[in-house]
Short mmCIF file of C-alpha atoms in Angstrom, two decimals:
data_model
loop_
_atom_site.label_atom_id
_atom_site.label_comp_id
_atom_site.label_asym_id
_atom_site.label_seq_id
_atom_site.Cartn_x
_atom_site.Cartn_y
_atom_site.Cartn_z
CA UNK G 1157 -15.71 4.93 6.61
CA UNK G 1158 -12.79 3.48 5.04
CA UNK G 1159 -9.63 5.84 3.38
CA UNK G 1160 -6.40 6.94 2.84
CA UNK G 1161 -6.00 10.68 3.24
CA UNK G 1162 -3.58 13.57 3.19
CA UNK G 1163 -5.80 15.74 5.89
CA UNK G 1164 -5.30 14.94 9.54
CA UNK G 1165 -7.79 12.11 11.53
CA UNK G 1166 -10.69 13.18 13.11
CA UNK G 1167 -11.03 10.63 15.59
CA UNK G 1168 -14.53 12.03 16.53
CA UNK G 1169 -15.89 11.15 13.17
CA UNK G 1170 -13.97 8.07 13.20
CA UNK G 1171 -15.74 7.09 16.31
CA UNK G 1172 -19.14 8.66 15.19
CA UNK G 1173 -18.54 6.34 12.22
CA UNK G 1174 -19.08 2.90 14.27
CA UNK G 1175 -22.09 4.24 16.36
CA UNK G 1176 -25.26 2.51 16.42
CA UNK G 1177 -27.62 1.41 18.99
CA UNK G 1178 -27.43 -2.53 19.08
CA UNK G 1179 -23.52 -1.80 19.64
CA UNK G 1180 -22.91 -1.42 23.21
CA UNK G 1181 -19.10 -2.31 22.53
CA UNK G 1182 -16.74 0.25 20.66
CA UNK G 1183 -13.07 0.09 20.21
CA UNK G 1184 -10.30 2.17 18.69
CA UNK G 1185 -6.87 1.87 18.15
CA UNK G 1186 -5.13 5.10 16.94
CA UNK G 1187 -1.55 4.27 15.50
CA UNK G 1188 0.57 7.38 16.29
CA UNK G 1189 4.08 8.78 15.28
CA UNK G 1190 6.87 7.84 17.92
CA UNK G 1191 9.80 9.74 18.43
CA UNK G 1192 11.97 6.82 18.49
CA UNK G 1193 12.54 3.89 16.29
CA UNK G 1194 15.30 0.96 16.59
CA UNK G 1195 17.21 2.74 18.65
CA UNK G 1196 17.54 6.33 16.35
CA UNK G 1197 15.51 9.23 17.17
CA UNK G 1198 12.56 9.98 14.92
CA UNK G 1199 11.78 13.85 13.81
CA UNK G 1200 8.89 13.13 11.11
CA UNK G 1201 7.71 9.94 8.84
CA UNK G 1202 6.62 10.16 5.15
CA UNK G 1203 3.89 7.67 4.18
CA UNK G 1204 3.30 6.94 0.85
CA UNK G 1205 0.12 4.71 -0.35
CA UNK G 1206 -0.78 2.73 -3.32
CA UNK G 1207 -4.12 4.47 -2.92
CA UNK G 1208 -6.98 2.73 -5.15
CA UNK G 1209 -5.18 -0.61 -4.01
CA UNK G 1210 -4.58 0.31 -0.60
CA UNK G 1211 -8.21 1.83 -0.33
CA UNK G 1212 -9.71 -1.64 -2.26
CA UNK G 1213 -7.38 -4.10 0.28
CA UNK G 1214 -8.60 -1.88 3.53
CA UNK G 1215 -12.53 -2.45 2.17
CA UNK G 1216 -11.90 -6.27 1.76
CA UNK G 1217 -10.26 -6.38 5.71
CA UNK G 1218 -13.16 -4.19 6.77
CA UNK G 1219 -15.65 -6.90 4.87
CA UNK G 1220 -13.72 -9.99 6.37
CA UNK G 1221 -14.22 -8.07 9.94
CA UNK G 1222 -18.01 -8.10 9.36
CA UNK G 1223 -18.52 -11.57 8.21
CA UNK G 1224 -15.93 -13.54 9.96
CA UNK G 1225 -14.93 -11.90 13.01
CA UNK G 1226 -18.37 -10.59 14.82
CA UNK G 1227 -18.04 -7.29 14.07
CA UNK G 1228 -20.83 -4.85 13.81
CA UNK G 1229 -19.30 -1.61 12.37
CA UNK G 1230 -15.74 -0.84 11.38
CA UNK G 1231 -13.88 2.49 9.90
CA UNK G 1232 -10.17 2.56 9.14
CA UNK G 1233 -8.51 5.95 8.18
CA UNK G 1234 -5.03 5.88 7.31
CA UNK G 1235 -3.15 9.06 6.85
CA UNK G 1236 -0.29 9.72 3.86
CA UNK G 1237 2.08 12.77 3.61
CA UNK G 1238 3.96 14.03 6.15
CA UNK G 1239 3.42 13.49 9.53
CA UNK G 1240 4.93 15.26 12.74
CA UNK G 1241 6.10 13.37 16.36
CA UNK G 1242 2.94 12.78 18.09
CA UNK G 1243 0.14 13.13 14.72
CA UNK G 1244 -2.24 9.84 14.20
CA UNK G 1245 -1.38 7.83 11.21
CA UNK G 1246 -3.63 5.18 11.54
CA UNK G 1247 -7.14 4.83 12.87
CA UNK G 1248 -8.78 1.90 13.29
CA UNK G 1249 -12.78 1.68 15.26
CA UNK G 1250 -14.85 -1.60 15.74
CA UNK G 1251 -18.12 -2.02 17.19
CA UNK G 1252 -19.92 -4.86 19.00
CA UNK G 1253 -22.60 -5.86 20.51
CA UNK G 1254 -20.19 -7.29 23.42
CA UNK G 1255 -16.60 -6.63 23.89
CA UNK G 1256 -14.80 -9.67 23.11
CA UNK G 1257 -15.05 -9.24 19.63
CA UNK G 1258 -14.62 -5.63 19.31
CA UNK G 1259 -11.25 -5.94 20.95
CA UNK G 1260 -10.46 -9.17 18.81
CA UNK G 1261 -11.05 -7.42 15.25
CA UNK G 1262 -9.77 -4.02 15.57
CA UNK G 1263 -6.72 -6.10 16.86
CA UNK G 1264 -7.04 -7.93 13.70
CA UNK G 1265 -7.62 -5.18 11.60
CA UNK G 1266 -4.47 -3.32 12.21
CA UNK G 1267 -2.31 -6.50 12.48
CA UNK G 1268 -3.28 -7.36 9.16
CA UNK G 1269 -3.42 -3.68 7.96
CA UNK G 1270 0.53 -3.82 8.64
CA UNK G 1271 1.07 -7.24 6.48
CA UNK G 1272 -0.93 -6.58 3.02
CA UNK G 1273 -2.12 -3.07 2.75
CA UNK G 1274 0.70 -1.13 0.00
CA UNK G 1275 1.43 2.08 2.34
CA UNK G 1276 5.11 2.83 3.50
CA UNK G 1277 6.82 4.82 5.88
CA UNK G 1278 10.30 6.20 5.76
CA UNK G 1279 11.57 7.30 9.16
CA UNK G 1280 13.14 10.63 8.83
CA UNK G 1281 16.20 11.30 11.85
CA UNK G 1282 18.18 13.99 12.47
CA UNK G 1283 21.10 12.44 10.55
CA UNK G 1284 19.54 11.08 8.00
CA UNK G 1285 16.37 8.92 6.58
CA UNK G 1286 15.13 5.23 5.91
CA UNK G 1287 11.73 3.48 4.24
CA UNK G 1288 11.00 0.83 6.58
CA UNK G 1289 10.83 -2.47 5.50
CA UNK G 1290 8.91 -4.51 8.28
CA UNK G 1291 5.92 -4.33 10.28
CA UNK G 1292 6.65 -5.32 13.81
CA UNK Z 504 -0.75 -0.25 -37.10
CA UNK Z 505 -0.47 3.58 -37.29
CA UNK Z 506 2.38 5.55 -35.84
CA UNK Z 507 1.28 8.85 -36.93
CA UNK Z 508 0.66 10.46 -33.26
CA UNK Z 509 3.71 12.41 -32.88
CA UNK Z 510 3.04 13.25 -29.55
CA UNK Z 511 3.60 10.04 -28.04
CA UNK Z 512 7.52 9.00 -26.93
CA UNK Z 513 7.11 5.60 -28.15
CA UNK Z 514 6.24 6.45 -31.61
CA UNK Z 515 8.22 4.74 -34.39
CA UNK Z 516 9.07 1.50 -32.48
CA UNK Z 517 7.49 -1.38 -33.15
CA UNK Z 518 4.70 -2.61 -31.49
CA UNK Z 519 4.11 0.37 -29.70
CA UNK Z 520 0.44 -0.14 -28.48
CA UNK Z 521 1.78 -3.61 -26.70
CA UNK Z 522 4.22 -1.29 -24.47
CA UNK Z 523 3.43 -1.60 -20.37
CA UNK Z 524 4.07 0.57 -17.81
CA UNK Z 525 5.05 -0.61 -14.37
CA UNK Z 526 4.10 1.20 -11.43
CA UNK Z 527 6.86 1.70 -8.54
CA UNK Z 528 6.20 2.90 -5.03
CA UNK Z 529 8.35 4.39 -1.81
CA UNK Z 530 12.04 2.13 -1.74
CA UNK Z 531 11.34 0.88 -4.78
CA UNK Z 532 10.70 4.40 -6.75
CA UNK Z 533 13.86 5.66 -4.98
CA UNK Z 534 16.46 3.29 -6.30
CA UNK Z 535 15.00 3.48 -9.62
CA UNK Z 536 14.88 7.47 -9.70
CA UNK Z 537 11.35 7.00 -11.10
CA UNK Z 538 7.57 5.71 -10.71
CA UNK Z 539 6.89 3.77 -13.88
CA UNK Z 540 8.77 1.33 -16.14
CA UNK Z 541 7.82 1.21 -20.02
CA UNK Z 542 8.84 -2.41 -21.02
CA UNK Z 543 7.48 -4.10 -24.26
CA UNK Z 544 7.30 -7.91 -23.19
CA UNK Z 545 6.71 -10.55 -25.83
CA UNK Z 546 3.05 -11.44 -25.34
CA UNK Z 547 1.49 -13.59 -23.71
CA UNK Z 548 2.96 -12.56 -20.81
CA UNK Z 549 2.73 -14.39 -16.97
CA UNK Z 550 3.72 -12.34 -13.36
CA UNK Z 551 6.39 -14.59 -13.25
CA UNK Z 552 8.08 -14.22 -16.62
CA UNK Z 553 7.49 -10.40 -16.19
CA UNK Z 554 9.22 -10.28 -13.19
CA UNK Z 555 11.82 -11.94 -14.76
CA UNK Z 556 11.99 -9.71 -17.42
CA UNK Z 557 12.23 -6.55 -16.04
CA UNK Z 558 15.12 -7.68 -13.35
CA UNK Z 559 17.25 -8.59 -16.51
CA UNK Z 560 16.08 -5.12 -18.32
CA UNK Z 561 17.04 -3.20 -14.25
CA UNK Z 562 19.29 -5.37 -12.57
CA UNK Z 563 18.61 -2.85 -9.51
CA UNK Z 564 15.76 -4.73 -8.97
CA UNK Z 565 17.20 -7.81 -8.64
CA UNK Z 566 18.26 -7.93 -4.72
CA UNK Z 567 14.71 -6.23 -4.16
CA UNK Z 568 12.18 -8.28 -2.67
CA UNK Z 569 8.31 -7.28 -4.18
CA UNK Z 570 5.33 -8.74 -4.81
CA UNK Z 571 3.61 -7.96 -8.39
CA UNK Z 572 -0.21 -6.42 -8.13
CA UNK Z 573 -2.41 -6.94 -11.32
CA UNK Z 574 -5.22 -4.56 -11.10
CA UNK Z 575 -4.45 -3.35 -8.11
CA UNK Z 576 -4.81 -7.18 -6.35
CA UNK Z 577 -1.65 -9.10 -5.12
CA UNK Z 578 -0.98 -11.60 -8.33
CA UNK Z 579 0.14 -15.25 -8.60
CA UNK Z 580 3.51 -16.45 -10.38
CA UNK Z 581 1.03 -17.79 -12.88
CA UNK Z 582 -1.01 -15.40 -13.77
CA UNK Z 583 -1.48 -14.10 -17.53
CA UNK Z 584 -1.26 -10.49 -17.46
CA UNK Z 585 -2.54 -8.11 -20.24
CA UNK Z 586 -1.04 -5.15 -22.03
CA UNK Z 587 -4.11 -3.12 -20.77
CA UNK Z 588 -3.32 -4.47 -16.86
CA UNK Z 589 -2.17 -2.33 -14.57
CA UNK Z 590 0.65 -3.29 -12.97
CA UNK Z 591 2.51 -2.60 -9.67
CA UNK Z 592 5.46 -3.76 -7.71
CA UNK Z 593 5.10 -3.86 -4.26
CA UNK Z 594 7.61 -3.61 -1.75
CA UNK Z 595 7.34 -4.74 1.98
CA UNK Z 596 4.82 -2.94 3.38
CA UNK Z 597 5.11 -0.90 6.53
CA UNK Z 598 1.71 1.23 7.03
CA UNK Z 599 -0.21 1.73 10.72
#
């Protein structure tokens, strides 16, 4: 399971999307919206995606997870649109057979995610609003 | 070379067909006020010199930092690109 997607994340079917019976190992990071960011106080974000690239560069991570970093199973669902304080943007599940190497690609996965993969958010405030141009 | 479709905005000019359109996204869209640049580079054509070209045709773009996807892939400075290519700018990225 790998997409970009307007609806919100069923991280149920996220989850259900790594199961399998060799895997006793399964991790999942879920990337939600904060109400704060450097210091100004957050009301919504926008993301916007490049979405055949972004959904091509996520199925390349997802392959480099499987073949170089022990994986057994990965699904990454990233959310675009608008998104409320609180709503997942992000979901990221990896499993294992062990947990070592669960917790070392979904780790990967959304580290990298942040570097390469053409989404954006702009932070919307009370006062006013701002793409962001990092990925701390 | 026909220019006889009088539907299309380009008709008239030369070299029509060799026109490209560059696709913009989030920052990048918003100072430019749109989501695709029409530029008619002379052919062939690398990222490099493209780049080039289109910060001298919008000089907005030129304290942007972006990378330049060809066909939806992050490109080299040396790559040849095609008029059929499609072509992005890429700002910083900031998804998750």
């Amino acid at each position: 399971m790998i997409h970009v997607t307007e609806d919100s994340i069923d991280l149920d079917a996220v989850l259900r999307a790594v199961e399998g019976d060799g895997e006793g190992a399964v991790v999942l990071f879920v990337g939600r919206v904060r109400n704060h960011s450097r210091e100004r106080e957050v009301t919504q974000l926008d993301y916007e995606a490049y979405r055949g690239m972004a959904e091509s560069a996520l199925a390349e991570l997802a392959e480099t997870a499987l073949r170089d970093h022990g994986a057994q199973r990965v699904a990454v669902v990233h959310r675009v649109g608008r998104l409320k304080v609180g709503e997942a943007a992000v979901a990221v599940a990896v499993s294992s057979a062990h947990r070592p190497e669960a917790f070392e690609t979904c780790r990967w996965l959304i580290d990298t995610l942040k570097e390469v993969v053409p989404i954006w958010k702009k932070e919307r405030y009370s006062d006013g609003e701002e793409w962001v141009a990092e990925h701390p | 070379m026909s220019n006889t479709e009088t539907d299309s905005p380009e008709v008239g000019r030369p070299d029509a067909q060799q026109c490209m359109h560059v696709l913009l996204f989030a920052g990048l869209a918003e100072r430019l006020g749109c989501a695709r640049l029409t530029l008619n580079p002379p052919w062939p054509v690398t990222v490099a010199e493209l780049q080039e070209r289109l910060v001298s045709e919008w000089p907005e773009l030129a304290p942007v930092t972006f990378r330049t996807a060809v066909n939806q892939r992050y490109a080299l400075d040396s790559e040849p690109v095609q008029p059929e290519d499609e072509i992005a700018l890429i700002p910083p990225v900031s998804g998750g």
